[in-house]
Amino acid sequence: MGQGREEKTKMCGAKRIKSREGSVMKQGVMIALCGVLGVMSVSTTAHADELMVQVGAGSHQMHAPAYDAISAENSHAYSHIEVGYAAPRISEYVEGLLIVQAGGDSDATYRGSFTNSLRLDWRVQRVMAGADVGVQVGRFFRPSVKLGVGYAHQRLDLLSLSGEDYVDHAHDVVGFGAIGGRLMVPISIGPSSLTSAPRLKLGLQAHWGYMAQTMATFDELTQREQDEENPWTQESIDLGDLQTRGRLFMGGVFIQVRL
Amino acid sequence: MERTDVIKRWIAGLSVAMVCFGGWSACGPDYNDRWQVAYDVDGPYRANQGAMVYVNRTFGEVLRVSPTRTAGDVALQRDRVQVGGVLTTSLLSEDRDTLYIIDDEKKLHIVDLSGEDLVVKSVELESAYDRLTLDPQGDFLLLSFGTPNSNRQIIARNLNEVGVVDLRAGELDARFVTLASRAQELIFAPEFELGGESRRMVAALADSEVTLIDLLASDERNALREVPLTLSEAESVKRPVQALFDVTPDEALPDTVSLYVLTDQGSDITQISVQPSVREGSPFTFDLSVNQLAAGKNPGRMALIELPDRGTRLLALDRSTAKFTLVDVSSGEAATFSLPTPTAAQNLMVYTASRQEGALEVPEQRVIAYSETSPIVTVIRPETISISGDQPTLGRSVEAIRLERTPTRLEYDATASADRAVVFHSGLTGGFSVLNLQNNRDIPIEGFALSDVLFDGAYAYGALQGTENLVVFELATGHPTVFELPYIASSVALDRQEGLLLVENEGAGGNFTVFDAEEPSAEDALVSRGVFFDDVLNKFDDEESE
């Protein structure tokens, strides 16, 4: 037990990062650099397994010009649930993650394109497995890098085209990388353990990064409500491709329990 | 110490995060305002082989949809070409193989519809014209300015300017002339011969003035010849409402071409005669003479009738009373007769019927006159009317046909062998009528009104308003056969070669149904919806701004 040796590090807080003029690559490199320089002490204390559950929200920026057909904003919001499991006997720094996200842009939030002639409703759900790699710095802060890969389902609805709704689904592979950390308040409850680590931690978590998916193709929109007795053969509607990749922000409140 | 260091690190880390997040949310491509322009599609233009052509002004593209077969199944073929710019006015050629489009960036785009792919050629213009007038023979295209639009911001433009595009050469050539007054309408004369040479001429109609444009003149003096319609500009303005060229050789008026102009005021029709100049040393190629022909009290619409062995007649409908006037253009003699209708007729249509002369069938020009306020249409046979004679015999020279309802529109197919016309009626359930133009009988068809009709020999296809049905009827008997549609139809096109019918269905986004024309049924049909939105997500991909 005892606190680990702390290293002094340089933080890059003094550096101003360009916003509009900077490229994606430059900003990504800067943030990764901050993360690397932010790594501090290494705890050598042996801990029991921990379970972390986080609920939160985030935003995913959409670079694709096609997204202007769906929203006037450059990003979409989503909510997520994250479950993490840390087994220090395997690795002190790595926490396995299961992330479920759901978001999108409802037709109601955006006046349809071409003065409401084209109304689109877009939803996305993602399920990803990943890892949170970081170190505990003191009792209250844990900077980390998050990585994940998984499955994304997108649904695009074309609303009220001559009074009918059409829908198509896209299934893609999604991956992300992000850097950030947790601010936590340790709470000791119940009998003390041999490790003297707090039994419960509550806190806030935030990560910034980049998420990308394989190209989603919406070329088979069909009527949402199909009459099985309809004798007419109807072609599906092809609206084109939607590229969903861009900067990512994930944040939320978490509870971490020592098992 | 240790604790202070840790706190400092947290603060620094959070500061970095805040800056990054601030940068994050402020970044990104700007929203492309093109997604919020009004949705604007012009069409359909009925092209050849059953195709319908649209000018999608929102996307700056031309779309052609045509019925086809793929592996034996009916299909809808789409061909697109980007034209670019803010497209304004379009015009289809007489042969339906070319579409002319102008944009507001001083460009004329000529889209060739005849091939498998759509091909565009563009010509730079001197001004952003907004009106097109095409030579029926396809040799010239005229560009002019329409009625000034108060919603559009105009910096400066010369309204009297007319662009002339010569379409005959492989390389498109555009030149520009300035008239004395703004041309409200441009009328092409058919190609004619005068003074032993082939000529092309256009009449530019303006307030109180007509300008004759000689398209083949090599000098400016002869290129534009103004003819005033009033003695001075101080007189009240006389606005031309109709002009007709007569280029048919006439023994009574040899080597003469005439232009007849009807204005919104007065009781005369102005006759402008064009003859080769006979004066020695005259700087002009042609001599112009002006004559006023009495045409009833208040002529509102006119037609030119060629009577074999008797010469040319003008038939003018009176604007306010149920009368018409017949004018002998060579002598100027005129006579006014009554129509068997309670109200004045505002519309007329000239067609060629046939009459029996012994064993022979001889063609005869006739005129249908009708009004949208009376169910009676009148068939006039000018050949049987003597100008110096008595009131034409009702039932012979002038015949009334009482329809079930008032007509809104008359469609006549000159190539149809059945010699029939279809009359559109107003109201959703106004039905329609088939007019037998041989025996002047009408066949009323009760039911829903037509929105469009297409002739095909002895049959016609009709799109019905307000009901998901298509009607195919025999022109000879009027017998209708009704077929079901998945959606209400607005337009119909036919590919006679493939035997395929293309129906445009109502609704935004471009909706079509393709049928077998012989047996239109659901089993051998294909419905295509949202065709105008094909690949819409990627329409502006090249315009990403960041």
CSV table of N, CA and C in Angstrom, one decimal, chain B residues 46-48 92-98 100 134 136 138:
chain,number,residue,atom,x,y,z
B,46,ARG,N,-42.6,16.4,-73.1
B,46,ARG,CA,-42.7,15.0,-73.8
B,46,ARG,C,-41.8,14.9,-74.9
B,47,ALA,N,-40.8,14.0,-74.7
B,47,ALA,CA,-39.8,13.8,-75.8
B,47,ALA,C,-40.2,12.6,-76.6
B,48,ASN,N,-39.3,12.1,-77.4
B,48,ASN,CA,-39.6,11.0,-78.3
B,48,ASN,C,-39.5,9.7,-77.5
B,92,LEU,N,-38.7,23.1,-75.5
B,92,LEU,CA,-38.4,21.8,-76.3
B,92,LEU,C,-38.6,22.1,-77.8
B,93,SER,N,-37.7,21.5,-78.6
B,93,SER,CA,-37.8,21.8,-80.0
B,93,SER,C,-39.0,21.0,-80.6
B,94,GLU,N,-39.4,21.4,-81.8
B,94,GLU,CA,-40.6,20.8,-82.5
B,94,GLU,C,-40.4,19.3,-82.7
B,95,ASP,N,-39.2,18.9,-83.0
B,95,ASP,CA,-38.9,17.5,-83.2
B,95,ASP,C,-38.6,16.7,-81.9
B,96,ARG,N,-38.7,17.4,-80.8
B,96,ARG,CA,-38.6,16.8,-79.5
B,96,ARG,C,-37.2,16.2,-79.2
B,97,ASP,N,-36.2,16.5,-80.0
B,97,ASP,CA,-34.9,15.9,-79.8
B,97,ASP,C,-34.0,16.9,-79.1
B,98,THR,N,-34.4,18.1,-78.8
B,98,THR,CA,-33.4,19.1,-78.3
B,98,THR,C,-34.2,19.9,-77.2
B,100,TYR,N,-33.7,23.4,-75.0
B,100,TYR,CA,-32.9,24.6,-74.8
B,100,TYR,C,-33.2,25.2,-73.4
B,134,LEU,N,-38.2,29.6,-80.4
B,134,LEU,CA,-37.5,28.7,-81.3
B,134,LEU,C,-38.2,28.7,-82.7
B,136,PRO,N,-39.7,27.1,-85.7
B,136,PRO,CA,-40.3,25.8,-85.9
B,136,PRO,C,-39.5,24.9,-86.8
B,138,GLY,N,-36.3,24.9,-86.7
B,138,GLY,CA,-35.1,24.5,-85.9
B,138,GLY,C,-33.8,25.2,-86.4
